[in-house]
CSV table of C-alpha atoms in Angstrom, one decimal:
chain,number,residue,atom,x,y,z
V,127,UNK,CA,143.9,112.5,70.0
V,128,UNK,CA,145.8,115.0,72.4
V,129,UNK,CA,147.1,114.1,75.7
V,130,UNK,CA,144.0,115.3,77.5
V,131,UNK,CA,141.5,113.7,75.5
V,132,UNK,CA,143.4,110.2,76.3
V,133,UNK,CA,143.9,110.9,79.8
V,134,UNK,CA,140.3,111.7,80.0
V,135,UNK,CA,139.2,108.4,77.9
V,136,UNK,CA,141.1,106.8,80.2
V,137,UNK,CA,139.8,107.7,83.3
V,138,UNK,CA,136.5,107.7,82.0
V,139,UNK,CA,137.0,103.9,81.5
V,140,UNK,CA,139.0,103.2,84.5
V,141,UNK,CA,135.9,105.1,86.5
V,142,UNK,CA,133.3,103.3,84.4
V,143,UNK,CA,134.8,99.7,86.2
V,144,UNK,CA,135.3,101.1,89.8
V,145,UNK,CA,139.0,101.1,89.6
V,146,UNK,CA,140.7,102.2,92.7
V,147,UNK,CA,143.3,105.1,93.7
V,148,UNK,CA,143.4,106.0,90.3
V,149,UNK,CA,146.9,108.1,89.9
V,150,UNK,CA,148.4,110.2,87.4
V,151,UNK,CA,152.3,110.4,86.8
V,152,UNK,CA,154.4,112.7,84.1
V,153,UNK,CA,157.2,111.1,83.4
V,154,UNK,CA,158.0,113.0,80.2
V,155,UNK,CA,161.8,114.4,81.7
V,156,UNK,CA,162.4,110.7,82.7
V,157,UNK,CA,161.3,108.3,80.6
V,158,UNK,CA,162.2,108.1,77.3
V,159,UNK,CA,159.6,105.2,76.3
V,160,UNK,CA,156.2,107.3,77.9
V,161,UNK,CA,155.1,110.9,78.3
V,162,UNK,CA,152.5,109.5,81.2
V,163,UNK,CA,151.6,106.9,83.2
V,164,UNK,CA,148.4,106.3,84.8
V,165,UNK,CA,148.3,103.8,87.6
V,166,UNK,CA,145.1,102.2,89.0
V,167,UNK,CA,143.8,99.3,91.6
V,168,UNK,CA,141.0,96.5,90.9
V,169,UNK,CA,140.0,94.7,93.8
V,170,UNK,CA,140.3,91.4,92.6
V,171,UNK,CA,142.6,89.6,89.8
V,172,UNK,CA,139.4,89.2,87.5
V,173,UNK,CA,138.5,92.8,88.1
V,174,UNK,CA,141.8,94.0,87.1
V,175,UNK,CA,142.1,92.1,83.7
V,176,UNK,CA,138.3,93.4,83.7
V,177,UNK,CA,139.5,96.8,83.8
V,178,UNK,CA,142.4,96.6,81.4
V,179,UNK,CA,140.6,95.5,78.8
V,180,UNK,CA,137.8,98.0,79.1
V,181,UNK,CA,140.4,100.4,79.0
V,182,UNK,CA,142.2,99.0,76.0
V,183,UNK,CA,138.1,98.8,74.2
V,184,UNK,CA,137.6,102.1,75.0
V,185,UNK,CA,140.5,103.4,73.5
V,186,UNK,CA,139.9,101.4,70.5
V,187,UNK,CA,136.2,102.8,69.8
V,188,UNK,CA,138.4,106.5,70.9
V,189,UNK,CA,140.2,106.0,67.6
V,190,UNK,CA,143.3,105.0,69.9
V,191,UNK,CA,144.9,101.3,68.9
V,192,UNK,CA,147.3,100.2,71.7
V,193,UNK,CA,150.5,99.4,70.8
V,194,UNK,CA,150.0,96.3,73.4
V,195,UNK,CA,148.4,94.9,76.7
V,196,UNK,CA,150.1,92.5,78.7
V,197,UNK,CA,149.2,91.1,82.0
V,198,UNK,CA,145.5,89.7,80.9
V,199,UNK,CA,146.6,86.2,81.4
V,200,UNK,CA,147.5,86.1,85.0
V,201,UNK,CA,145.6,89.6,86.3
V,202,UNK,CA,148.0,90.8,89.3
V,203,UNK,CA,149.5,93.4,86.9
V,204,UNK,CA,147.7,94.8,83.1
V,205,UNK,CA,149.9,96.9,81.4
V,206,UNK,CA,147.9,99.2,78.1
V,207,UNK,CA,150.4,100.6,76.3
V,208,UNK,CA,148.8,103.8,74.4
V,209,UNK,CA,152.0,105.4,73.8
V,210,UNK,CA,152.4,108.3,75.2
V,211,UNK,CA,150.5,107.1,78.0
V,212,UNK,CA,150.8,103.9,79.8
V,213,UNK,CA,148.1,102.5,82.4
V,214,UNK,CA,148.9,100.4,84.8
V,215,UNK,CA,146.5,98.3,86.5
V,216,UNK,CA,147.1,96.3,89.7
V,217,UNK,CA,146.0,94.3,92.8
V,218,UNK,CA,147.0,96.3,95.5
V,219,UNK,CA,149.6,93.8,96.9
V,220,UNK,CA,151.6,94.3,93.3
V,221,UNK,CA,151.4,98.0,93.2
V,222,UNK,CA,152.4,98.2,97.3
V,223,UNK,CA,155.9,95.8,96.3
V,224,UNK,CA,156.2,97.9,92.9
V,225,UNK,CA,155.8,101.4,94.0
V,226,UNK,CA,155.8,102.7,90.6
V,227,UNK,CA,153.9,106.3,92.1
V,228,UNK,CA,157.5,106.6,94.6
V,229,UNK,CA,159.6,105.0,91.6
V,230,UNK,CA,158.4,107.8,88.9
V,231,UNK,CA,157.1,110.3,90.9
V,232,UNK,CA,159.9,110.8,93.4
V,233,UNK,CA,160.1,115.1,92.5
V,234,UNK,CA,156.7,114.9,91.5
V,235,UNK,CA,154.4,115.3,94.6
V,236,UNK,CA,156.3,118.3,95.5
V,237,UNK,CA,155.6,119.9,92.4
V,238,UNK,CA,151.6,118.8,92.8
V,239,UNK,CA,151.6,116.6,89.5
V,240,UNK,CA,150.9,113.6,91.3
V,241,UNK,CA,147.2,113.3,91.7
């Protein structure tokens, strides 16, 4: 799949579970373990393990095996590793402390990349 196609997939499931303030980061020219990021809200710790495992099924019936999902077991933060794209799902208190959009996308709103 190209990077499109899994961003898509991704947003498609993200967007299929009513995930929140769905962003989009590239982080190609500063991470060497990612290409992109996609960060994402859920309302509730149930609803955000909900989500990250949609997102990791989805994937899987995409063709797409992640290389791993952490966070189900506690559901403040779900990490799907895809690769070249990671998505991050989190209740908002979590993504407010962790401010990964300010963190990785520091030159990146100027430029218009962050969504």
């Amino acid at each position: 799949m190209e990077m499109d196609q899994i961003i898509s997939a991704v947003r498609e499931a993200l967007d299929d579970m009513k995930a929140r303030d769905i962003v989009e980061i590239d982080v190609t020219n500063k991470s060497t373990v990612t290409d992109r990021m996609v960060i994402a809200s859920g309302t509730s710790r149930r609803h955000v393990m909900s989500i990250g495992q949609h997102v990791q099924e989805e994937m899987k019936h995409q063709g797409l095996l992640p290389l791993g999902i952490e966070g189900l077991d506690t559901g403040e933060w779900v990490l799907v590793d895809l690769g070249e794209l990671v998505v991050h799902v989190m209740m908002p208190d979590a993504r407010s402390f962790y401010d990964l959009e300010r963190l990785w996308g520091f030159d990146e709103a100027a430029q218009g990349s962050v969504n």
